Short mmCIF file of C-alpha atoms in Angstrom, two decimals:
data_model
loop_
_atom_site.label_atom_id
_atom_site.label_comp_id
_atom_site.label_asym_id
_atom_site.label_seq_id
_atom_site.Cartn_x
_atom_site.Cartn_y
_atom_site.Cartn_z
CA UNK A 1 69.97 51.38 32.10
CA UNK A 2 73.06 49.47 32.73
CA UNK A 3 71.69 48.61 36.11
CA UNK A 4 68.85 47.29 34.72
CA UNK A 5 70.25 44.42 32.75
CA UNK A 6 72.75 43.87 35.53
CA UNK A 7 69.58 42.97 37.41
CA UNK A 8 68.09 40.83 34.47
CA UNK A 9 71.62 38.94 34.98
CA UNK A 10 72.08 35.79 37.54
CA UNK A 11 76.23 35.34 38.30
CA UNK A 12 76.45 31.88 39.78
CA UNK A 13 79.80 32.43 41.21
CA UNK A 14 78.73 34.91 43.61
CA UNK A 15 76.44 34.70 46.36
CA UNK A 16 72.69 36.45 45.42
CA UNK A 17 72.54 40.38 46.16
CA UNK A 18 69.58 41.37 43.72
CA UNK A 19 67.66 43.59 45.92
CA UNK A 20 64.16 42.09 46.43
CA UNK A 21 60.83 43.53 47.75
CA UNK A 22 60.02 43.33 52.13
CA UNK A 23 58.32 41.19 53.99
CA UNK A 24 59.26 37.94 51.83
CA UNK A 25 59.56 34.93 53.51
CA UNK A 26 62.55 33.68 51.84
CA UNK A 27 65.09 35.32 50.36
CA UNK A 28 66.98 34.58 46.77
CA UNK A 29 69.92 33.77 48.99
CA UNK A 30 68.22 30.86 50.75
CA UNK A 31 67.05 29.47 47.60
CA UNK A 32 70.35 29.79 45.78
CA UNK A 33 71.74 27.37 49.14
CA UNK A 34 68.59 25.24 48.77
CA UNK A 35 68.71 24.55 45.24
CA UNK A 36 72.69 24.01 44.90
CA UNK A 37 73.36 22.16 48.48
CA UNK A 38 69.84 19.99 48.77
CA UNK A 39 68.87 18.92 45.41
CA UNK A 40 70.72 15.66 44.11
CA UNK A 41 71.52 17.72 40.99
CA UNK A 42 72.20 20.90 42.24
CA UNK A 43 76.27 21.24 42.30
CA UNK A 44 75.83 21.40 38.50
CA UNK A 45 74.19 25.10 38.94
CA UNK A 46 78.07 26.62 39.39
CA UNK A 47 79.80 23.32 38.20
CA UNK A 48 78.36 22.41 34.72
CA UNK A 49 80.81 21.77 32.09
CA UNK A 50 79.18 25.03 29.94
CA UNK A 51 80.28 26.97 32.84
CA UNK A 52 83.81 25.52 33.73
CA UNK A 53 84.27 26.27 29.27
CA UNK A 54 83.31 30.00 29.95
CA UNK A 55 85.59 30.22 32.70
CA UNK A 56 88.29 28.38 31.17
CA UNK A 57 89.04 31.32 28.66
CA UNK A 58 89.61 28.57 25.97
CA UNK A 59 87.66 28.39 22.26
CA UNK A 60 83.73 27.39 22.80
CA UNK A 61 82.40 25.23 20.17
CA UNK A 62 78.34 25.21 20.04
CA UNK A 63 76.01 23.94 17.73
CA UNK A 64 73.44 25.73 16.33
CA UNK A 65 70.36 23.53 14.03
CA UNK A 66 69.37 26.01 10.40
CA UNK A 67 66.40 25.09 8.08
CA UNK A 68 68.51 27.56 5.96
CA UNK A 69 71.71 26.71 5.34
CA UNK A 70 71.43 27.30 1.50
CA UNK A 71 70.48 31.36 2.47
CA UNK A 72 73.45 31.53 4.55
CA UNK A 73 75.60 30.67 2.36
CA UNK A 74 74.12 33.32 -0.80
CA UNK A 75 74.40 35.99 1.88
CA UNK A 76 77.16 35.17 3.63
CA UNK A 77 75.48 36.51 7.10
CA UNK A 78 73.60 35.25 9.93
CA UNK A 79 70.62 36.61 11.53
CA UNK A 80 70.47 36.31 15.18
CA UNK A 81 67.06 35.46 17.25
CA UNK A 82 65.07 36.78 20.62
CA UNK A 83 63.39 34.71 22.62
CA UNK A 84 65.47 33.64 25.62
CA UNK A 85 68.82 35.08 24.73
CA UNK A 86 67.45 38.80 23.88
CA UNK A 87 69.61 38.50 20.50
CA UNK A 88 72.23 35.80 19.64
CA UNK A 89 72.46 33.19 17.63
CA UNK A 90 70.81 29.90 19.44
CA UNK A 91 73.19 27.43 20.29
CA UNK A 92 74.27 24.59 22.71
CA UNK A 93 77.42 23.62 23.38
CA UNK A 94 79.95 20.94 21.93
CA UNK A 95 82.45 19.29 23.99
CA UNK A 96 86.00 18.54 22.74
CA UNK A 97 86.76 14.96 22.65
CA UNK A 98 89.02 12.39 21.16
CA UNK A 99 86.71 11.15 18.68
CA UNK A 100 85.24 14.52 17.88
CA UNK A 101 82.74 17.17 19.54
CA UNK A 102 80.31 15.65 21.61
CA UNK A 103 76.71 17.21 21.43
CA UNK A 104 74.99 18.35 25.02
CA UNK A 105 72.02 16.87 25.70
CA UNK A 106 70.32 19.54 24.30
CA UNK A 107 71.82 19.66 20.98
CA UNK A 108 71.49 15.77 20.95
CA UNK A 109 67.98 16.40 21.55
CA UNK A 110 67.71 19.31 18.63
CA UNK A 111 68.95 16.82 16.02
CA UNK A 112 67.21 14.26 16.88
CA UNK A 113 63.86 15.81 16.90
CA UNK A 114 64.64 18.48 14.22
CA UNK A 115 64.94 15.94 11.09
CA UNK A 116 64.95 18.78 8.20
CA UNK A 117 67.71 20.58 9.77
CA UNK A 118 71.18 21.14 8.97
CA UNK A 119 73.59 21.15 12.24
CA UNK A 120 76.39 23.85 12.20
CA UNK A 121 79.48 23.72 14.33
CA UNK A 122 80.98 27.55 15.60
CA UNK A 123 84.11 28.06 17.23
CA UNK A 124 84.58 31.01 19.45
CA UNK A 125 87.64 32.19 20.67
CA UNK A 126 87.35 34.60 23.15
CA UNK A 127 89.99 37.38 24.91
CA UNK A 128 89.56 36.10 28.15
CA UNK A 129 87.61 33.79 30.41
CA UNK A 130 84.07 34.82 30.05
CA UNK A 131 81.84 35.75 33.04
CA UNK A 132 79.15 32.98 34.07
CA UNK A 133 76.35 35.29 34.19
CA UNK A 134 73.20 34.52 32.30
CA UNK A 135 70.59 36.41 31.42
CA UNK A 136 67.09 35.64 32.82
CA UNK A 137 64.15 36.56 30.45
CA UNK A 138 61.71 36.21 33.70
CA UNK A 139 63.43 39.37 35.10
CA UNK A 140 62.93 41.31 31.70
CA UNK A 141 59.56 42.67 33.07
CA UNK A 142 60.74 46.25 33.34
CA UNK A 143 63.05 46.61 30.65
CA UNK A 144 59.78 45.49 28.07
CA UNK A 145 57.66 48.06 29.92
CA UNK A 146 60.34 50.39 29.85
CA UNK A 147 60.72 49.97 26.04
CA UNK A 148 56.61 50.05 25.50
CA UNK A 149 56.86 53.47 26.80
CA UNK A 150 59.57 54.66 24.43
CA UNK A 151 57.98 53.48 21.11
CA UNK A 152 54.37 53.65 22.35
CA UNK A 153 53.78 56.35 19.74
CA UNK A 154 54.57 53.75 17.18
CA UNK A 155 50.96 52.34 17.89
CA UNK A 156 48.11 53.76 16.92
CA UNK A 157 45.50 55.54 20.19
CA UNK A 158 43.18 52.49 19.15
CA UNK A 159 46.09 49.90 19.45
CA UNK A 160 47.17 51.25 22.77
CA UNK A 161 44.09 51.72 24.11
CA UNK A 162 43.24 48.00 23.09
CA UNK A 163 46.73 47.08 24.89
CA UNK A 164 45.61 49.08 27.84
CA UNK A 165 42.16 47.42 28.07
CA UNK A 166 43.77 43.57 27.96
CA UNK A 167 46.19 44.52 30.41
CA UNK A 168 43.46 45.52 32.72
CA UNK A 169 40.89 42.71 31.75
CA UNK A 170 43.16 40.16 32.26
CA UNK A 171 44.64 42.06 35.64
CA UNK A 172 41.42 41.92 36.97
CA UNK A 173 40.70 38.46 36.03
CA UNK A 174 43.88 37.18 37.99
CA UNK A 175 43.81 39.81 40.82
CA UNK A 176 42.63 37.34 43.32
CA UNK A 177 45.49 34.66 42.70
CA UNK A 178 48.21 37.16 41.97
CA UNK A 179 47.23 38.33 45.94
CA UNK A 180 47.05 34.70 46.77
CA UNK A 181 50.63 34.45 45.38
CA UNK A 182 52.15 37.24 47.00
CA UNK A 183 50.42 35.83 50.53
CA UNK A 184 52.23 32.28 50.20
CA UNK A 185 55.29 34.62 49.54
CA UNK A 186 55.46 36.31 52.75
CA UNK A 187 54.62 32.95 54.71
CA UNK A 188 50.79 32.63 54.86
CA UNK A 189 50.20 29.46 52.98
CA UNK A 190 47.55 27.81 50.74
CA UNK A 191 46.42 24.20 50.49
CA UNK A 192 49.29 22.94 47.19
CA UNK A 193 46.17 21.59 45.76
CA UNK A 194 44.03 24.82 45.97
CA UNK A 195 47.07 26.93 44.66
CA UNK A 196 47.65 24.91 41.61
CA UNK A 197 43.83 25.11 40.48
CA UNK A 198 43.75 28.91 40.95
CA UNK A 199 47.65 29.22 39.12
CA UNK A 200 45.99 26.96 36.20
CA UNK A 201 43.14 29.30 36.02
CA UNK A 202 45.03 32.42 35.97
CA UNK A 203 47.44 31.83 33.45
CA UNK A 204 44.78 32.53 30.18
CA UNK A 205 44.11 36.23 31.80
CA UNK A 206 47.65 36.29 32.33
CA UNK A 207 50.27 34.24 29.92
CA UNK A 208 53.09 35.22 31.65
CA UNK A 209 52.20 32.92 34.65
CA UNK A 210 52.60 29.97 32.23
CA UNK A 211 55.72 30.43 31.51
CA UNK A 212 56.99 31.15 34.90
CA UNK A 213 54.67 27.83 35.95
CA UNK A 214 57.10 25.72 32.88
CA UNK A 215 60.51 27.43 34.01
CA UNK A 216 59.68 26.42 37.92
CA UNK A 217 58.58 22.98 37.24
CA UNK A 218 61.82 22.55 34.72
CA UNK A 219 63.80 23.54 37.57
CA UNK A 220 62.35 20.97 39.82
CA UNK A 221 62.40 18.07 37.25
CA UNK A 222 65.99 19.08 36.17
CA UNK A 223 67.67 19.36 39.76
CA UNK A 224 65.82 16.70 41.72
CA UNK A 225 66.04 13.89 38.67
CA UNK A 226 67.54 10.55 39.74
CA UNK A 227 67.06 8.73 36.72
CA UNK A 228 69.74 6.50 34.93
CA UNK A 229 69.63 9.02 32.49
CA UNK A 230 69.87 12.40 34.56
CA UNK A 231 72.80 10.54 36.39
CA UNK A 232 74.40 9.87 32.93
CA UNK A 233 74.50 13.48 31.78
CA UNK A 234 75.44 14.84 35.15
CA UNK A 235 78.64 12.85 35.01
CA UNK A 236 79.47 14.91 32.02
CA UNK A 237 78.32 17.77 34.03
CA UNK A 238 75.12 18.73 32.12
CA UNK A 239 71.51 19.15 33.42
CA UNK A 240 68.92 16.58 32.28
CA UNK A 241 66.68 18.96 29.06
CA UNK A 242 64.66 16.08 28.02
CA UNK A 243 62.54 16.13 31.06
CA UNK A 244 61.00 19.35 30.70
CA UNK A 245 60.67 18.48 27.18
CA UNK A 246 58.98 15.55 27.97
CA UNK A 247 56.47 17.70 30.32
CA UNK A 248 55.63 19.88 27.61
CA UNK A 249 54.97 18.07 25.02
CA UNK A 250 52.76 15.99 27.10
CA UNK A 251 50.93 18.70 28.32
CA UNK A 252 49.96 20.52 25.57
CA UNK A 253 48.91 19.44 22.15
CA UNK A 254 50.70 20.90 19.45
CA UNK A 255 53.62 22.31 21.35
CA UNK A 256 56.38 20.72 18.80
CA UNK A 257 54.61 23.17 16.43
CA UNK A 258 54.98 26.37 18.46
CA UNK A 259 56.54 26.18 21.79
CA UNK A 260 53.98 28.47 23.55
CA UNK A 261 53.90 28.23 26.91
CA UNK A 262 50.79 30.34 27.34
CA UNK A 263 48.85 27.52 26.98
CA UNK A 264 50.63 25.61 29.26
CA UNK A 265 47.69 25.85 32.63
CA UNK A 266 47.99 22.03 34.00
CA UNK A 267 45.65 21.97 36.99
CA UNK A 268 46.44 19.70 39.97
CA UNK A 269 45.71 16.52 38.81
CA UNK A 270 46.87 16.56 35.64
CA UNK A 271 50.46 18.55 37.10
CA UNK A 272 50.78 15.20 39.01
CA UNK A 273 49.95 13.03 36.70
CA UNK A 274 52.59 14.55 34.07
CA UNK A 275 54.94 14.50 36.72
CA UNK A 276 54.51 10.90 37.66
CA UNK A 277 54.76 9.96 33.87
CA UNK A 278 58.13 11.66 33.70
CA UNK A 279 59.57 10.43 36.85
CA UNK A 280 57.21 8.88 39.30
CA UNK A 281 59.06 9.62 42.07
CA UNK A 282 58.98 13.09 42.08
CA UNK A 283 55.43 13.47 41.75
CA UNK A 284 54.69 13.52 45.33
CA UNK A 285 56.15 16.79 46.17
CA UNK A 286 55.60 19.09 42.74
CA UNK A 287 52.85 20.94 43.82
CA UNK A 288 54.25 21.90 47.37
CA UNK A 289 57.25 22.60 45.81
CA UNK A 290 55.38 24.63 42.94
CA UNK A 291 53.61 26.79 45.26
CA UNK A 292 56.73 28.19 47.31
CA UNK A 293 59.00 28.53 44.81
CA UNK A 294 56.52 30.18 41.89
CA UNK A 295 55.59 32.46 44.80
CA UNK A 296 58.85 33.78 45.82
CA UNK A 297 59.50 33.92 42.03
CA UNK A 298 56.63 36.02 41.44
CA UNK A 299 57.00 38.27 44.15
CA UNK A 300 60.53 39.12 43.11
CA UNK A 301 59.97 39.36 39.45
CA UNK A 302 56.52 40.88 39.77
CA UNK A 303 57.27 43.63 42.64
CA UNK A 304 59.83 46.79 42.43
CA UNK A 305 62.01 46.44 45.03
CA UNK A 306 60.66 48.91 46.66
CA UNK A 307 57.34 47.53 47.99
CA UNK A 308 56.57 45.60 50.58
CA UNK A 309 55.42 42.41 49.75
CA UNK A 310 52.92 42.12 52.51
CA UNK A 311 51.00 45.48 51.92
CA UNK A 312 50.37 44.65 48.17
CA UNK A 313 46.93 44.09 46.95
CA UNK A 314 46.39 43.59 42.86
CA UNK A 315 42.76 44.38 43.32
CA UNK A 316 41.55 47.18 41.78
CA UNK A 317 44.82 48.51 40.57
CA UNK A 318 44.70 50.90 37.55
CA UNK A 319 47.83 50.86 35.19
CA UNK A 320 49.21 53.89 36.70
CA UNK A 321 50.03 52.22 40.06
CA UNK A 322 50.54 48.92 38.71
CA UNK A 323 53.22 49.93 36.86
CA UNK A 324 54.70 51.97 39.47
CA UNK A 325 54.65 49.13 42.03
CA UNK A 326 54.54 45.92 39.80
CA UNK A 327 56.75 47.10 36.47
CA UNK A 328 57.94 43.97 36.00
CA UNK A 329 54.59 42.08 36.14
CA UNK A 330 53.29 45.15 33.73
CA UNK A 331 56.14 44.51 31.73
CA UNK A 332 55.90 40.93 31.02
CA UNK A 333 51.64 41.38 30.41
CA UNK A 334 52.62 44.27 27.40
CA UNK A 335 55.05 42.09 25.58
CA UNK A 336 53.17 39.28 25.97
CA UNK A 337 50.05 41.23 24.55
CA UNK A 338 51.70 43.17 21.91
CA UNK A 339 52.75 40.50 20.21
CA UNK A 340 49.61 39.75 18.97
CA UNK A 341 48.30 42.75 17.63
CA UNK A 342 47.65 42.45 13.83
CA UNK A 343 50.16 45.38 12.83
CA UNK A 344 52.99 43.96 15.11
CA UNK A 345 54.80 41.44 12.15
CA UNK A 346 56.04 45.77 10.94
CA UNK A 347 56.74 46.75 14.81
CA UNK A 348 58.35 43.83 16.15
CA UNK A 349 62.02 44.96 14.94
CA UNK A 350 61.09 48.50 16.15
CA UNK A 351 60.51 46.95 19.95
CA UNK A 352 63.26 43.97 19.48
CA UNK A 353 66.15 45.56 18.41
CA UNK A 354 65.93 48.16 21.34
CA UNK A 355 66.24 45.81 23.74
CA UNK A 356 68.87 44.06 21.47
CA UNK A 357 71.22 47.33 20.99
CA UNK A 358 70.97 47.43 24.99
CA UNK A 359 71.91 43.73 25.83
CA UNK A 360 74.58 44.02 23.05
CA UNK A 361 76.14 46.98 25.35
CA UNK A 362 75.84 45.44 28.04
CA UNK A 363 77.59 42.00 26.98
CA UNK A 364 80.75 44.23 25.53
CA UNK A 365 80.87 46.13 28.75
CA UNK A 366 80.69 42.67 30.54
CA UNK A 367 83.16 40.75 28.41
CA UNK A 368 80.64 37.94 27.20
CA UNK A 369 80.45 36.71 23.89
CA UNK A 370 78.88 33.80 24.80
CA UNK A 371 75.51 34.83 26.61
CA UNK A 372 73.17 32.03 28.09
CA UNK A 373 69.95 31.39 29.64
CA UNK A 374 70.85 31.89 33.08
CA UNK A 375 67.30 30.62 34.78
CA UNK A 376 69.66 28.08 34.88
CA UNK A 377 72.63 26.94 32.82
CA UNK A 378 71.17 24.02 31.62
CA UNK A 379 73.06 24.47 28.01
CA UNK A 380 70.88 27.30 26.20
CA UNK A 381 73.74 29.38 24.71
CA UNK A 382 74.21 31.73 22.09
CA UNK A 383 76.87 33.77 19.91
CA UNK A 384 76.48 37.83 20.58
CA UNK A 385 76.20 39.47 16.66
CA UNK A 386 78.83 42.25 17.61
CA UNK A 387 81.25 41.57 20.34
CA UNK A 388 84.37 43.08 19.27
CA UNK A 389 86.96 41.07 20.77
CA UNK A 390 86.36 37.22 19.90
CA UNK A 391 87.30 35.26 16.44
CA UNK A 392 83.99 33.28 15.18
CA UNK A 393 84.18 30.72 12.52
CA UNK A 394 81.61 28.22 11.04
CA UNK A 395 81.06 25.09 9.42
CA UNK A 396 78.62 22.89 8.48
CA UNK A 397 78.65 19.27 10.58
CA UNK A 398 79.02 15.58 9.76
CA UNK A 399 77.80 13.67 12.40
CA UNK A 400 79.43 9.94 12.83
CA UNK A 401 77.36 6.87 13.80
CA UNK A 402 78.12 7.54 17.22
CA UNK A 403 76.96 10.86 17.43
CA UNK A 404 79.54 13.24 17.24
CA UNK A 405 80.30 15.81 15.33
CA UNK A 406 82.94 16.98 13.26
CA UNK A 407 83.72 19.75 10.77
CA UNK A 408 82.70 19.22 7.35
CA UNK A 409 82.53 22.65 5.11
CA UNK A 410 83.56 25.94 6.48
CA UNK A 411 80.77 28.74 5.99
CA UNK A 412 82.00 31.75 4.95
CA UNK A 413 79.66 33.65 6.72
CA UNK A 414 79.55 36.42 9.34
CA UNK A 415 77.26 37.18 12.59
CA UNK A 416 74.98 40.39 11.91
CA UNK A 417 73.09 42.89 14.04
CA UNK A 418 69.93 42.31 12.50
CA UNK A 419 67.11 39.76 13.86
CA UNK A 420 65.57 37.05 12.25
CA UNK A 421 62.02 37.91 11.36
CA UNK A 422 59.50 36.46 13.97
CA UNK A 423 55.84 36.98 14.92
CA UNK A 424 53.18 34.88 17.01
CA UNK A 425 50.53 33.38 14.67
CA UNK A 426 46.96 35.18 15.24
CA UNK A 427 44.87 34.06 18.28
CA UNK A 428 41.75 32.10 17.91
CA UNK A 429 39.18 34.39 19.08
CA UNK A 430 37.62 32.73 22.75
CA UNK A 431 36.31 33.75 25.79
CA UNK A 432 37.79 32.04 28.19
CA UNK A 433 36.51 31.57 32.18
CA UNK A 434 39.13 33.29 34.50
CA UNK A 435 40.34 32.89 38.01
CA UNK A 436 37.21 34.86 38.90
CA UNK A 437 33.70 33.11 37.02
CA UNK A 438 31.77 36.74 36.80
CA UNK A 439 34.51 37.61 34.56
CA UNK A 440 34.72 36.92 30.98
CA UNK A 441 37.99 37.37 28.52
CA UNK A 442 38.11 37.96 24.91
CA UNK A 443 42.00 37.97 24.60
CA UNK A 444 42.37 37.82 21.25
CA UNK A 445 41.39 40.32 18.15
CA UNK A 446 40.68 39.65 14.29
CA UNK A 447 44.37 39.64 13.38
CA UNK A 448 45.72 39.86 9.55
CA UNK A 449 48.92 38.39 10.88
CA UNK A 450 49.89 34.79 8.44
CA UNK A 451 50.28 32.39 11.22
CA UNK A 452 54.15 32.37 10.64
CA UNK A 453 56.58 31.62 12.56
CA UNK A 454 60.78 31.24 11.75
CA UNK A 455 62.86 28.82 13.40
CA UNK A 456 63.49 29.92 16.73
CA UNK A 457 64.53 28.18 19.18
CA UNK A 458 64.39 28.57 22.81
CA UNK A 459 61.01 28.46 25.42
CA UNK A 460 60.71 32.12 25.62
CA UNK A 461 60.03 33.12 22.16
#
């Protein structure tokens, strides 16, 4: 088990050894030298100022945004959230300076567009000089489908046969582009153009492309960025957040309201033309750059490492042998189909907090009480609940008229091991044209679900 969420974990200060599947064309070593030696932005992947404060041993203060500051206070405890971060408290990080604590970008961003919101400033003092390993929620394919199978007796024979059939449906919807993908993988390439149509119409049969389409294009926006403004923050050693902020908001309507990047499908023109309205220059190459690296991607986070790339067809493939060759693919396709279910609002802390309790272990054993999103550290960071060994206090923030922050009231409150409820809203019922037009999917079910959602942050939620 411990293995597993030492695989779900990137360490940027040591060269890549997760094992990977045969026959790929690259490995995660020649991206790792790609993306840190060849990208104008890339030094900031082991050199970010998050990372040289984790290392450094030293208090970390982060901000973390609360619609319900006057509930933390009556309690006197703080629930923690999933999403990204498996379970910790959502935060970015604060920079000690002279005329106060200076917000990342991130955080700057969080206030800014988060009006109703009360900031909170937490200081962390840990034992020692914390590990920079972060954990990757694209690589959490497994551990989901390992804890379906434990509580799959929670659901009902109707509910997991209903799970079973939109696994399939929408498996055999995408089966020709998930082989596509795994061909560019292992060197036999598609036309950019051709790849991004058939990625845009896979991702409704299979949401979990979406969000591994948003995290790739991030990546490229965020390392290859040579705006004013890019250049700015990585002189205070941060990665640029606003531009995949930016891209998401202008490609989907509605995603300030719920950040759901299952619904993010751009096809080619409309991937270059939100591109080019970001930063022209870097329109040019997205969709080249798409199609290798959301290949690779795939291939590794999709595949046990077992298989060979080459030999693996999606076609066909009951559940039985999908989720002995692709668990992490069958992984990602449960949780992101349970979710909706009407029943799951009662189940969710029943799935959640198993994962949780196991992440929790794992970050003790480790020595982090700081855990981040380690796609990459671009400044998504949160406080572990139970780490035994660190001194956390809280107060609420003024914030000056130039933007920093500084103690105001200290919160009596402490972190807790219990989650802050969380469902999706209910999906409007559709059929919706797949990667393959003789096949039709009805992805979503009458749901009793209240189309709720608390205030989570974080892309992966």
């Amino acid at each position: 088990m411990r293995d597993e969420w030492e695989h779900v974990h990137t360490d940027y200060t040591r060269p890549a050894q997760r094992p990977a599947p045969a026959s790929l064309a690259e490995s995660e070593g020649d991206w790792r030298r790609y993306l840190e030696g060849d990208t104008p932005n890339g030094w900031l992947i082991q050199h970010s100022a998050m990372s040289e404060a984790l290392v450094s041993g030293r208090p970390m203060y982060l901000l973390h945004t609360t619609k319900d500051i006057a509930a933390i206070r009556t309690s006197g405890e703080l629930h923690v959230s999933t999403g990204c971060l498996v379970g910790a408290l959502y935060c970015s990080p604060l920079t000690p300076q002279r005329e106060g604590l200076r917000p990342h970008n991130l955080g700057a961003y969080l206030m800014q567009t988060k009006p109703g919101t009360t900031p909170m400033i937490f200081e962390v003092t840990p034992d020692a000089p914390i590990p920079t390993k972060g954990v990757d929620y694209l690589h959490l394919g497994a551990i989901h489908l390992r804890t379906y199978l434990r509580y799959q007796n929670f659901l009902t024979l109707a509910e997991n046969d209903q799970l079973d059939h939109a696994v399939l449906t929408g498996l055999g919807a995408a089966a020709g582009f998930l082989d596509t993908a795994l061909r560019n993988a292992v060197g036999r390439g598609t036309e950019a153009p051709e790849f991004i149509d058939q990625l845009a119409a896979a991702v409704p049969a299979v949401p979990f492309l979406g969000y591994l389409y948003f995290e790739v294009l991030s990546e490229y926006l965020m390392l290859h960025s040579m705006t004013p403004e890019t250049k700015g923050y990585a002189q205070v050693g941060e990665l640029n957040n606003w531009l995949y902020k930016r891209l998401a908001f202008a490609a989907v309507s509605g995603m300030d309201r719920l950040f759901d990047l299952a619904r993010f499908h751009p096809r080619h023109q409309q991937l270059v033309q939100l591109i080019a309205s970001v930063e022209p220059a870097l329109a040019p190459g997205v969709a080249e750059y798409v199609r290798r690296r959301l290949s690779h991607l795939f291939a590794r986070i999709a595949l046990h490492p077992s298989q060979d790339a080459a030999t693996v067809s999606f076609r066909g493939i009951d559940l039985s042998a999908l989720r002995y060759i692709a668990p992490g693919l069958a992984g990602q396709m449960v949780f992101r189909e349970i979710r909706y279910m009407p029943r799951y609002r009662h189940l969710y802390h029943c799935f959640e907090k198993a994962k949780a309790l196991e992440a929790w272990d794992y970050w003790n054993h480790e020595g982090i009480p700081t855990p981040f999103n380690g796609i990459l550290p671009k400044g998504e960071i949160g406080i572990h609940p139970v780490y035994p060994r660190s001194a956390v206090r809280a107060w609420t923030a003024k914030r000056d008229s130039r933007g920093f922050l500084h103690p105001a009231q200290e919160i009596a409150a402490v972190l807790t091991p219990h989650l802050a409820s969380w469902w999706a809203p209910s999906r409007n019922r559709e059929r919706m044209i797949t990667t393959d037009p003789q096949v039709m999917v009805d992805r979503s079910a009458p749901s009793s679900v209240p189309a709720y959602r608390s205030s989570i942050e974080g892309i992966s939620a």
